[in-house]
PDB file of C-alpha atoms in Angstrom:
ATOM      1  CA  MET A   1      -0.021   0.061   0.045  1.00 45.00           C
ATOM      2  CA  ASP A   2       2.784   2.375   0.753  1.00 50.00           C
ATOM      3  CA  ASN A   3       4.510   1.616  -2.616  1.00 50.00           C
ATOM      4  CA  ARG A   4       1.425   2.716  -4.487  1.00 51.00           C
ATOM      5  CA  GLU A   5       1.837   5.966  -6.335  1.00 51.00           C
ATOM      6  CA  ASP A   6      -0.558   8.895  -5.877  1.00 51.00           C
ATOM      7  CA  PRO A   7      -3.099   9.360  -8.714  1.00 51.00           C
ATOM      8  CA  PRO A   8      -2.418  12.274 -10.972  1.00 51.00           C
ATOM      9  CA  SER A   9      -4.509  15.401 -10.321  1.00 48.00           C
ATOM     10  CA  PHE A  10      -5.138  15.799 -14.076  1.00 44.00           C
ATOM     11  CA  ALA A  11      -5.297  13.619 -17.100  1.00 47.00           C
ATOM     12  CA  ASP A  12      -2.404  12.993 -19.248  1.00 49.00           C
ATOM     13  CA  PRO A  13      -2.568  15.063 -22.366  1.00 47.00           C
ATOM     14  CA  SER A  14      -1.217  12.190 -24.416  1.00 47.00           C
ATOM     15  CA  CYS A  15      -4.349  10.059 -23.662  1.00 49.00           C
ATOM     16  CA  GLY A  16      -7.003   9.507 -26.241  1.00 50.00           C
ATOM     17  CA  SER A  17      -9.635  12.152 -26.834  1.00 49.00           C
ATOM     18  CA  ASN A  18     -12.479   9.736 -25.882  1.00 51.00           C
ATOM     19  CA  GLN A  19     -11.093   9.542 -22.265  1.00 53.00           C
ATOM     20  CA  ARG A  20     -12.745  12.033 -19.833  1.00 56.00           C
ATOM     21  CA  ARG A  21     -10.738  14.379 -17.737  1.00 56.00           C
ATOM     22  CA  LYS A  22     -10.644  13.637 -14.133  1.00 55.00           C
ATOM     23  CA  LEU A  23     -10.135  16.460 -11.595  1.00 56.00           C
ATOM     24  CA  ALA A  24      -9.415  16.060  -8.081  1.00 59.00           C
ATOM     25  CA  ALA A  25     -11.737  17.783  -5.679  1.00 56.00           C
ATOM     26  CA  PRO A  26     -10.050  20.503  -3.502  1.00 57.00           C
ATOM     27  CA  PRO A  27     -10.099  20.062   0.189  1.00 59.00           C
ATOM     28  CA  MET A  28     -13.248  21.420   1.833  1.00 55.00           C
ATOM     29  CA  ASN A  29     -13.631  22.377   5.401  1.00 54.00           C
ATOM     30  CA  VAL A  30     -17.241  21.495   6.293  1.00 50.00           C
ATOM     31  CA  SER A  31     -17.422  23.396   9.553  1.00 50.00           C
ATOM     32  CA  LEU A  32     -20.199  26.098   9.764  1.00 50.00           C
ATOM     33  CA  ASP A  33     -17.735  28.864  10.972  1.00 52.00           C
ATOM     34  CA  ARG A  34     -16.664  31.622   8.640  1.00 50.00           C
ATOM     35  CA  SER A  35     -13.043  30.360   8.542  1.00 51.00           C
ATOM     36  CA  GLU A  36     -11.255  30.010   5.397  1.00 52.00           C
ATOM     37  CA  GLY A  37     -12.639  27.284   3.243  1.00 50.00           C
ATOM     38  CA  SER A  38     -15.678  26.666   5.302  1.00 49.00           C
ATOM     39  CA  LEU A  39     -19.162  26.477   3.776  1.00 46.00           C
ATOM     40  CA  LEU A  40     -19.958  29.995   5.246  1.00 49.00           C
ATOM     41  CA  SER A  41     -16.813  31.652   4.166  1.00 48.00           C
ATOM     42  CA  GLU A  42     -17.107  34.283   1.338  1.00 48.00           C
ATOM     43  CA  ASP A  43     -14.788  32.162  -0.924  1.00 48.00           C
ATOM     44  CA  GLY A  44     -17.050  29.151  -0.549  1.00 45.00           C
ATOM     45  CA  LEU A  45     -20.150  31.294  -1.781  1.00 46.00           C
ATOM     46  CA  ASP A  46     -20.780  31.163  -5.479  1.00 47.00           C
ATOM     47  CA  THR A  47     -20.955  34.409  -7.347  1.00 46.00           C
ATOM     48  CA  GLU A  48     -24.169  35.718  -8.870  1.00 46.00           C
ATOM     49  CA  ASP A  49     -23.052  34.505 -12.357  1.00 46.00           C
ATOM     50  CA  GLU A  50     -21.899  30.935 -11.119  1.00 47.00           C
ATOM     51  CA  ALA A  51     -25.287  30.567  -9.121  1.00 44.00           C
ATOM     52  CA  LEU A  52     -27.411  31.173 -12.164  1.00 45.00           C
ATOM     53  CA  ASP A  53     -25.337  28.850 -14.393  1.00 47.00           C
ATOM     54  CA  THR A  54     -27.232  25.599 -14.257  1.00 46.00           C
ATOM     55  CA  GLY A  55     -25.750  24.017 -17.343  1.00 46.00           C
ATOM     56  CA  ASP A  56     -27.002  23.527 -20.781  1.00 46.00           C
ATOM     57  CA  ASP A  57     -29.672  20.842 -19.938  1.00 47.00           C
ATOM     58  CA  LEU A  58     -31.499  23.305 -17.383  1.00 45.00           C
ATOM     59  CA  ASP A  59     -31.303  26.389 -19.351  1.00 49.00           C
ATOM     60  CA  VAL A  60     -34.495  28.123 -18.377  1.00 47.00           C
ATOM     61  CA  ASN A  61     -35.621  31.609 -19.248  1.00 51.00           C
ATOM     62  CA  ILE A  62     -37.202  32.858 -16.016  1.00 45.00           C
ATOM     63  CA  ASP A  63     -38.892  35.722 -17.824  1.00 51.00           C
ATOM     64  CA  GLU A  64     -40.818  33.254 -20.082  1.00 51.00           C
ATOM     65  CA  LEU A  65     -42.393  31.365 -17.154  1.00 46.00           C
ATOM     66  CA  ASP A  66     -46.249  31.992 -16.456  1.00 47.00           C
ATOM     67  CA  THR A  67     -46.818  33.324 -13.128  1.00 46.00           C
ATOM     68  CA  PRO A  68     -50.327  33.432 -11.770  1.00 44.00           C
ATOM     69  CA  ASP A  69     -52.005  36.838 -11.845  1.00 46.00           C
ATOM     70  CA  GLU A  70     -53.326  38.313  -8.564  1.00 42.00           C
ATOM     71  CA  ALA A  71     -56.753  38.162  -9.857  1.00 42.00           C
ATOM     72  CA  ASP A  72     -56.631  34.370 -10.277  1.00 44.00           C
ATOM     73  CA  LEU A  73     -55.260  33.654  -6.732  1.00 41.00           C
ATOM     74  CA  PRO A  74     -58.196  32.636  -4.297  1.00 42.00           C
ATOM     75  CA  GLU A  75     -58.975  34.911  -1.462  1.00 45.00           C
ATOM     76  CA  PHE A  76     -59.258  33.414   2.085  1.00 39.00           C
ATOM     77  CA  ASN A  77     -61.644  34.377   4.651  1.00 43.00           C
ATOM     78  CA  GLU A  78     -60.992  34.561   8.393  1.00 40.00           C
ATOM     79  CA  HIS A  79     -61.700  30.884   8.888  1.00 39.00           C
ATOM     80  CA  GLY A  80     -59.034  29.982   6.248  1.00 39.00           C
ATOM     81  CA  ALA A  81     -61.432  28.824   3.585  1.00 41.00           C
ATOM     82  CA  ALA A  82     -61.147  29.813   0.042  1.00 41.00           C
ATOM     83  CA  SER A  83     -64.103  32.145  -0.918  1.00 39.00           C
ATOM     84  CA  GLY A  84     -65.005  31.111  -4.325  1.00 40.00           C
ATOM     85  CA  ASP A  85     -68.716  30.515  -5.109  1.00 40.00           C
ATOM     86  CA  ALA A  86     -71.105  31.739  -2.454  1.00 36.00           C
ATOM     87  CA  ASN A  87     -72.795  28.425  -1.747  1.00 41.00           C
ATOM     88  CA  ALA A  88     -69.659  26.259  -2.332  1.00 39.00           C
ATOM     89  CA  GLY A  89     -67.725  28.363   0.148  1.00 38.00           C
ATOM     90  CA  HIS A  90     -70.314  28.328   2.711  1.00 38.00           C
ATOM     91  CA  GLY A  91     -70.814  24.709   2.418  1.00 40.00           C
ATOM     92  CA  ALA A  92     -67.000  24.127   2.801  1.00 37.00           C
ATOM     93  CA  ALA A  93     -66.838  26.433   5.661  1.00 35.00           C
ATOM     94  CA  GLU A  94     -69.797  24.636   7.501  1.00 40.00           C
ATOM     95  CA  GLU A  95     -68.255  21.200   6.679  1.00 46.00           C
ATOM     96  CA  ASN A  96     -64.964  22.358   8.180  1.00 39.00           C
ATOM     97  CA  ARG A  97     -66.694  23.628  11.315  1.00 44.00           C
ATOM     98  CA  GLY A  98     -68.273  20.228  11.730  1.00 54.00           C
ATOM     99  CA  SER A  99     -71.830  21.484  11.502  1.00 62.00           C
ATOM    100  CA  ARG A 100     -72.366  19.496   8.375  1.00 74.00           C
ATOM    101  CA  LEU A 101     -72.509  15.734   7.580  1.00 88.00           C
ATOM    102  CA  TRP A 102     -72.651  14.878   4.038  1.00 92.00           C
ATOM    103  CA  ARG A 103     -73.698  11.715   2.364  1.00 91.00           C
ATOM    104  CA  SER A 104     -73.097  11.076  -1.366  1.00 92.00           C
ATOM    105  CA  VAL A 105     -75.916   9.019  -3.167  1.00 89.00           C
ATOM    106  CA  VAL A 106     -76.548   7.970  -6.744  1.00 88.00           C
ATOM    107  CA  ILE A 107     -80.081   8.382  -7.854  1.00 83.00           C
ATOM    108  CA  GLY A 108     -80.947   7.764 -11.366  1.00 76.00           C
ATOM    109  CA  GLU A 109     -77.273   7.521 -12.442  1.00 80.00           C
ATOM    110  CA  GLN A 110     -76.663  10.949 -10.965  1.00 86.00           C
ATOM    111  CA  GLU A 111     -74.625  11.633  -7.771  1.00 91.00           C
ATOM    112  CA  HIS A 112     -76.306  13.774  -4.996  1.00 91.00           C
ATOM    113  CA  ARG A 113     -75.023  14.924  -1.607  1.00 93.00           C
ATOM    114  CA  ILE A 114     -77.407  14.928   1.481  1.00 94.00           C
ATOM    115  CA  ASP A 115     -76.881  17.159   4.215  1.00 94.00           C
ATOM    116  CA  MET A 116     -77.627  14.568   7.022  1.00 94.00           C
ATOM    117  CA  LYS A 117     -77.137  17.084   9.838  1.00 92.00           C
ATOM    118  CA  CYS A 118     -80.124  19.285   8.876  1.00 93.00           C
ATOM    119  CA  ILE A 119     -82.363  16.233   8.488  1.00 94.00           C
ATOM    120  CA  ASP A 120     -81.260  14.381  11.520  1.00 93.00           C
ATOM    121  CA  SER A 121     -84.624  15.058  13.419  1.00 92.00           C
ATOM    122  CA  TYR A 122     -86.684  13.963  10.504  1.00 94.00           C
ATOM    123  CA  LYS A 123     -85.149  10.740   9.490  1.00 93.00           C
ATOM    124  CA  ARG A 124     -87.979   8.832  11.278  1.00 94.00           C
ATOM    125  CA  VAL A 125     -90.206   9.774   8.492  1.00 95.00           C
ATOM    126  CA  ILE A 126     -89.283   6.554   6.720  1.00 95.00           C
ATOM    127  CA  SER A 127     -88.845   3.156   8.251  1.00 95.00           C
ATOM    128  CA  HIS A 128     -88.847  -0.724   7.588  1.00 94.00           C
ATOM    129  CA  GLY A 129     -91.949  -2.275   8.902  1.00 94.00           C
ATOM    130  CA  GLY A 130     -90.957  -5.954   8.413  1.00 93.00           C
ATOM    131  CA  TYR A 131     -92.286  -8.200   5.453  1.00 92.00           C
ATOM    132  CA  TYR A 132     -95.640  -9.586   4.243  1.00 89.00           C
ATOM    133  CA  ALA A 133     -96.421 -12.452   1.919  1.00 82.00           C
ATOM    134  CA  GLU A 134     -92.967 -14.061   2.598  1.00 76.00           C
ATOM    135  CA  LYS A 135     -90.226 -11.696   1.357  1.00 82.00           C
ATOM    136  CA  ASN A 136     -92.313  -8.501   0.417  1.00 89.00           C
ATOM    137  CA  ALA A 137     -90.971  -5.413   2.319  1.00 93.00           C
ATOM    138  CA  ILE A 138     -93.266  -2.904   4.300  1.00 95.00           C
ATOM    139  CA  ILE A 139     -91.998   0.718   3.996  1.00 95.00           C
ATOM    140  CA  VAL A 140     -93.695   2.958   6.531  1.00 96.00           C
ATOM    141  CA  PHE A 141     -93.764   6.672   5.811  1.00 95.00           C
ATOM    142  CA  ALA A 142     -95.111   8.835   8.824  1.00 95.00           C
ATOM    143  CA  ALA A 143     -96.022  12.369   7.618  1.00 93.00           C
ATOM    144  CA  CYS A 144     -96.126  13.478  11.238  1.00 94.00           C
ATOM    145  CA  PHE A 145     -92.451  13.602  11.231  1.00 94.00           C
ATOM    146  CA  LEU A 146     -92.195  16.014   8.317  1.00 94.00           C
ATOM    147  CA  PRO A 147     -90.890  19.504   9.054  1.00 94.00           C
ATOM    148  CA  ASP A 148     -93.239  22.540   9.486  1.00 93.00           C
ATOM    149  CA  SER A 149     -93.671  24.664   6.366  1.00 90.00           C
ATOM    150  CA  ASP A 150     -93.246  27.845   8.364  1.00 90.00           C
ATOM    151  CA  CYS A 151     -89.512  27.239   9.206  1.00 89.00           C
ATOM    152  CA  ASP A 152     -86.953  29.284   7.869  1.00 86.00           C
ATOM    153  CA  ASN A 153     -85.026  26.598   5.654  1.00 91.00           C
ATOM    154  CA  TYR A 154     -87.929  24.550   4.753  1.00 92.00           C
ATOM    155  CA  ASN A 155     -87.097  24.238   1.191  1.00 90.00           C
ATOM    156  CA  TYR A 156     -83.641  23.259   1.932  1.00 93.00           C
ATOM    157  CA  LEU A 157     -84.920  20.720   4.498  1.00 93.00           C
ATOM    158  CA  MET A 158     -87.495  19.185   2.160  1.00 92.00           C
ATOM    159  CA  GLU A 159     -85.018  18.847  -0.791  1.00 91.00           C
ATOM    160  CA  ASN A 160     -82.467  16.986   1.410  1.00 94.00           C
ATOM    161  CA  LEU A 161     -85.072  14.854   3.041  1.00 93.00           C
ATOM    162  CA  PHE A 162     -86.515  13.932  -0.300  1.00 91.00           C
ATOM    163  CA  LEU A 163     -83.117  12.639  -1.481  1.00 92.00           C
ATOM    164  CA  TYR A 164     -82.932  10.724   1.847  1.00 94.00           C
ATOM    165  CA  VAL A 165     -86.406   8.949   1.336  1.00 92.00           C
ATOM    166  CA  ILE A 166     -85.515   8.106  -2.225  1.00 91.00           C
ATOM    167  CA  SER A 167     -82.120   6.750  -1.532  1.00 91.00           C
ATOM    168  CA  THR A 168     -83.442   4.937   1.651  1.00 92.00           C
ATOM    169  CA  LEU A 169     -86.241   3.389  -0.367  1.00 91.00           C
ATOM    170  CA  GLU A 170     -83.858   1.981  -2.875  1.00 88.00           C
ATOM    171  CA  LEU A 171     -81.650   0.398  -0.229  1.00 89.00           C
ATOM    172  CA  MET A 172     -84.579  -1.086   1.568  1.00 90.00           C
ATOM    173  CA  VAL A 173     -86.434  -2.583  -1.427  1.00 88.00           C
ATOM    174  CA  ALA A 174     -85.083  -5.614  -3.122  1.00 84.00           C
ATOM    175  CA  GLU A 175     -88.385  -7.392  -4.527  1.00 87.00           C
ATOM    176  CA  ASP A 176     -92.049  -6.602  -4.348  1.00 91.00           C
ATOM    177  CA  TYR A 177     -92.878  -4.080  -1.540  1.00 94.00           C
ATOM    178  CA  MET A 178     -95.760  -2.001  -0.262  1.00 94.00           C
ATOM    179  CA  ILE A 179     -95.920   1.514   1.263  1.00 95.00           C
ATOM    180  CA  VAL A 180     -98.009   2.432   4.408  1.00 96.00           C
ATOM    181  CA  TYR A 181     -98.510   6.074   4.408  1.00 95.00           C
ATOM    182  CA  LEU A 182     -99.546   7.148   8.098  1.00 95.00           C
ATOM    183  CA  ASN A 183    -101.420  10.297   7.519  1.00 94.00           C
ATOM    184  CA  GLY A 184    -103.058  10.784  10.895  1.00 92.00           C
ATOM    185  CA  ALA A 185    -102.187  13.283  13.630  1.00 91.00           C
ATOM    186  CA  THR A 186    -100.419  15.258  10.889  1.00 91.00           C
ATOM    187  CA  PRO A 187    -101.501  19.141  10.886  1.00 90.00           C
ATOM    188  CA  ARG A 188    -101.786  20.959   7.684  1.00 87.00           C
ATOM    189  CA  ARG A 189     -98.557  22.806   7.955  1.00 89.00           C
ATOM    190  CA  ARG A 190     -96.620  19.605   7.864  1.00 90.00           C
ATOM    191  CA  MET A 191     -98.355  18.007   4.802  1.00 87.00           C
ATOM    192  CA  PRO A 192     -96.214  17.838   1.838  1.00 81.00           C
ATOM    193  CA  GLY A 193     -96.898  20.014  -1.176  1.00 78.00           C
ATOM    194  CA  PHE A 194     -97.897  19.020  -4.558  1.00 78.00           C
ATOM    195  CA  THR A 195     -94.534  19.923  -6.092  1.00 80.00           C
ATOM    196  CA  TRP A 196     -92.649  17.731  -3.578  1.00 79.00           C
ATOM    197  CA  MET A 197     -94.844  14.682  -4.134  1.00 80.00           C
ATOM    198  CA  LYS A 198     -94.684  15.125  -7.883  1.00 79.00           C
ATOM    199  CA  LYS A 199     -90.795  15.329  -7.848  1.00 81.00           C
ATOM    200  CA  CYS A 200     -90.728  12.359  -5.590  1.00 81.00           C
ATOM    201  CA  TYR A 201     -92.922  10.272  -7.925  1.00 81.00           C
ATOM    202  CA  GLN A 202     -90.890  11.391 -11.007  1.00 82.00           C
ATOM    203  CA  MET A 203     -87.377  10.579  -9.474  1.00 82.00           C
ATOM    204  CA  ILE A 204     -88.615   6.928  -8.181  1.00 83.00           C
ATOM    205  CA  ALA A 205     -86.752   4.459 -10.460  1.00 83.00           C
ATOM    206  CA  ARG A 206     -88.959   2.408 -12.871  1.00 83.00           C
ATOM    207  CA  ARG A 207     -88.077  -0.795 -11.019  1.00 86.00           C
ATOM    208  CA  LEU A 208     -89.545   0.643  -7.608  1.00 89.00           C
ATOM    209  CA  LYS A 209     -92.726   1.721  -9.477  1.00 87.00           C
ATOM    210  CA  LYS A 210     -93.115  -1.650 -11.017  1.00 89.00           C
ATOM    211  CA  ASN A 211     -92.498  -3.603  -7.760  1.00 92.00           C
ATOM    212  CA  LEU A 212     -94.879  -1.522  -5.690  1.00 92.00           C
ATOM    213  CA  LYS A 213     -97.827  -3.622  -5.053  1.00 92.00           C
ATOM    214  CA  MET A 214    -100.009  -1.323  -2.725  1.00 93.00           C
ATOM    215  CA  PHE A 215     -99.886   2.282  -1.496  1.00 93.00           C
ATOM    216  CA  THR A 216    -102.023   2.245   1.607  1.00 95.00           C
ATOM    217  CA  ILE A 217    -103.059   5.643   3.136  1.00 95.00           C
ATOM    218  CA  VAL A 218    -104.068   5.303   6.883  1.00 96.00           C
ATOM    219  CA  HIS A 219    -106.519   7.940   8.255  1.00 94.00           C
ATOM    220  CA  PRO A 220    -107.001   9.761   4.967  1.00 92.00           C
ATOM    221  CA  SER A 221    -108.080  13.384   5.168  1.00 90.00           C
ATOM    222  CA  TRP A 222    -109.971  15.443   2.729  1.00 89.00           C
ATOM    223  CA  PHE A 223    -106.814  17.349   1.928  1.00 86.00           C
ATOM    224  CA  ILE A 224    -104.870  14.238   1.088  1.00 86.00           C
ATOM    225  CA  ARG A 225    -107.721  12.751  -1.095  1.00 88.00           C
ATOM    226  CA  THR A 226    -107.911  16.238  -2.911  1.00 86.00           C
ATOM    227  CA  LEU A 227    -104.023  16.305  -3.359  1.00 81.00           C
ATOM    228  CA  LEU A 228    -104.001  12.737  -4.806  1.00 82.00           C
ATOM    229  CA  GLY A 229    -106.886  13.840  -7.041  1.00 82.00           C
ATOM    230  CA  ILE A 230    -104.819  16.548  -8.577  1.00 81.00           C
ATOM    231  CA  THR A 231    -101.800  14.359  -9.060  1.00 76.00           C
ATOM    232  CA  ARG A 232    -103.715  11.855 -11.190  1.00 79.00           C
ATOM    233  CA  PRO A 233    -102.950  13.536 -14.484  1.00 77.00           C
ATOM    234  CA  PHE A 234     -99.148  13.108 -13.584  1.00 74.00           C
ATOM    235  CA  ILE A 235     -99.238   9.615 -12.347  1.00 79.00           C
ATOM    236  CA  SER A 236    -100.023   6.333 -14.410  1.00 81.00           C
ATOM    237  CA  SER A 237    -103.408   4.524 -14.145  1.00 84.00           C
ATOM    238  CA  LYS A 238    -101.554   1.432 -12.880  1.00 86.00           C
ATOM    239  CA  PHE A 239    -100.136   3.424 -10.009  1.00 85.00           C
ATOM    240  CA  SER A 240    -103.486   4.981  -9.170  1.00 86.00           C
ATOM    241  CA  SER A 241    -105.124   1.595  -8.935  1.00 90.00           C
ATOM    242  CA  LYS A 242    -102.521   0.553  -6.299  1.00 92.00           C
ATOM    243  CA  ILE A 243    -103.835   3.306  -3.783  1.00 92.00           C
ATOM    244  CA  LYS A 244    -105.952   2.006  -0.870  1.00 93.00           C
ATOM    245  CA  TYR A 245    -107.595   3.890   2.008  1.00 94.00           C
ATOM    246  CA  VAL A 246    -107.637   2.585   5.391  1.00 95.00           C
ATOM    247  CA  ASN A 247    -109.593   4.376   8.079  1.00 93.00           C
ATOM    248  CA  SER A 248    -108.177   2.707  11.312  1.00 94.00           C
ATOM    249  CA  LEU A 249    -105.049   0.755  12.531  1.00 95.00           C
ATOM    250  CA  GLN A 250    -107.365  -2.180  13.282  1.00 93.00           C
ATOM    251  CA  GLU A 251    -108.379  -2.223   9.492  1.00 94.00           C
ATOM    252  CA  LEU A 252    -104.594  -2.000   8.722  1.00 96.00           C
ATOM    253  CA  GLY A 253    -103.918  -5.040  10.732  1.00 95.00           C
ATOM    254  CA  GLU A 254    -106.202  -7.085   8.834  1.00 94.00           C
ATOM    255  CA  ILE A 255    -104.118  -6.441   5.771  1.00 93.00           C
ATOM    256  CA  ILE A 256    -100.525  -6.715   7.070  1.00 93.00           C
ATOM    257  CA  PRO A 257     -98.859  -8.116  10.006  1.00 93.00           C
ATOM    258  CA  MET A 258     -98.259  -5.263  12.492  1.00 94.00           C
ATOM    259  CA  GLU A 259     -95.484  -6.831  14.576  1.00 92.00           C
ATOM    260  CA  PHE A 260     -92.601  -4.731  13.154  1.00 93.00           C
ATOM    261  CA  VAL A 261     -94.499  -1.639  12.072  1.00 94.00           C
ATOM    262  CA  HIS A 262     -93.676   1.204  14.182  1.00 93.00           C
ATOM    263  CA  ILE A 263     -96.612   3.472  14.832  1.00 95.00           C
ATOM    264  CA  PRO A 264     -95.861   6.718  16.615  1.00 94.00           C
ATOM    265  CA  PRO A 265     -97.712   7.461  19.801  1.00 95.00           C
ATOM    266  CA  SER A 266     -99.297  10.537  18.311  1.00 94.00           C
ATOM    267  CA  ILE A 267    -100.894   8.317  15.525  1.00 95.00           C
ATOM    268  CA  ILE A 268    -102.081   5.662  18.184  1.00 94.00           C
ATOM    269  CA  LYS A 269    -103.695   8.471  20.265  1.00 94.00           C
ATOM    270  CA  TYR A 270    -105.223   9.856  16.964  1.00 93.00           C
ATOM    271  CA  ASP A 271    -106.645   6.510  16.129  1.00 94.00           C
ATOM    272  CA  GLU A 272    -108.036   5.918  19.559  1.00 92.00           C
ATOM    273  CA  GLU A 273    -109.778   9.348  19.618  1.00 91.00           C
ATOM    274  CA  ARG A 274    -111.044   8.777  16.175  1.00 87.00           C
ATOM    275  CA  ALA A 275    -112.561   5.464  17.208  1.00 86.00           C
ATOM    276  CA  ILE A 276    -114.111   7.015  20.120  1.00 88.00           C
ATOM    277  CA  HIS A 277    -115.601   9.764  17.932  1.00 74.00           C
ATOM    278  CA  THR A 278    -116.783   7.237  15.354  1.00 73.00           C
ATOM    279  CA  PHE A 279    -118.500   5.001  18.090  1.00 59.00           C
ATOM    280  CA  ALA A 280    -120.230   8.072  19.285  1.00 66.00           C
ATOM    281  CA  CYS A 281    -121.408   9.045  15.938  1.00 66.00           C
ATOM    282  CA  MET A 282    -122.593   5.419  15.395  1.00 61.00           C
ATOM    283  CA  ARG A 283    -124.332   5.508  18.594  1.00 56.00           C
ATOM    284  CA  LEU A 284    -125.884   8.757  18.128  1.00 54.00           C
ATOM    285  CA  ASP A 285    -127.053   7.647  14.503  1.00 58.00           C
ATOM    286  CA  THR A 286    -128.592   4.552  16.218  1.00 65.00           C
ATOM    287  CA  GLU A 287    -130.366   6.394  18.889  1.00 57.00           C
ATOM    288  CA  LEU A 288    -131.740   8.710  16.131  1.00 60.00           C
ATOM    289  CA  GLN A 289    -132.950   5.916  14.153  1.00 66.00           C
ATOM    290  CA  ASP A 290    -134.665   4.293  17.242  1.00 60.00           C
ATOM    291  CA  THR A 291    -136.338   7.393  18.066  1.00 67.00           C
ATOM    292  CA  SER A 292    -137.571   7.872  14.596  1.00 65.00           C
ATOM    293  CA  VAL A 293    -138.900   4.278  14.529  1.00 61.00           C
ATOM    294  CA  GLN A 294    -140.743   4.827  17.839  1.00 63.00           C
ATOM    295  CA  ALA A 295    -142.140   8.108  16.689  1.00 64.00           C
ATOM    296  CA  ASP A 296    -143.472   6.241  13.485  1.00 64.00           C
ATOM    297  CA  ARG A 297    -144.978   3.627  15.600  1.00 64.00           C
ATOM    298  CA  ARG A 298    -146.740   6.125  17.826  1.00 65.00           C
ATOM    299  CA  GLY A 299    -147.990   8.045  14.849  1.00 61.00           C
ATOM    300  CA  ASN A 300    -149.311   4.821  13.440  1.00 61.00           C
ATOM    301  CA  SER A 301    -151.054   3.945  16.752  1.00 58.00           C
ATOM    302  CA  PHE A 302    -153.031   7.263  16.898  1.00 52.00           C
ATOM    303  CA  VAL A 303    -154.122   6.666  13.480  1.00 51.00           C
TER     304      VAL A 303
END
């Protein structure tokens, strides 16, 4: 090892032109002080011309680079969210603050986003009521859980609730099914409007319309009868023939099993009061008939 000669610091000029030149690196002091030869010394810093020289392969004209204009840069609000579109910016800010919970669903090959936070109190409007005739599903729709029409964000609530109902219906239904519409104990301000029902019918997939065997309305009011009468021109005759009116929960129990059908307490109370009122009316009608018969007999006896 001691007899080996040190390599030359430069290539021999007599060598061939194809041989690359080999230059020995000068000694470098890697300390961080400003002593001679260190990285922070003035001699170790590149000059302005040397710093800009990056070689032929990286020859870039900085003046020709496209830089974003100030007008193209997004503005940031106090919460750190970019203020683009008004609605999009508001939604992003709400989502970042945790006051929104979004669910993405696909309805009719189109993706929609549902604000699950705003409809959290109204998700009980639709539920699964078990099965009838083997594997046919029972879908229960309770109108008493709909929002009041006088609330500030009523249209926004109904739009998101509508998407939730349609997407939930597609998840619950695999084969034939029936819908039980609980109309009792629902004030007029909570009844769905004509536009909402029409849109709901139009967005129901053809498979759901075809597999629907019965649309049962429990405790129908004059308003719901009128509303369905208005919608008849927009629905098929086959769908209209599937609508059935039921006046009591007892009558509903004669059609389907009630074991897994969730009936809200308000509707149970409404049904009991309605039964008492109906019984009172029937009793009054019977008494009037008996009085009339007795009066006729008395009149005939005087004759």
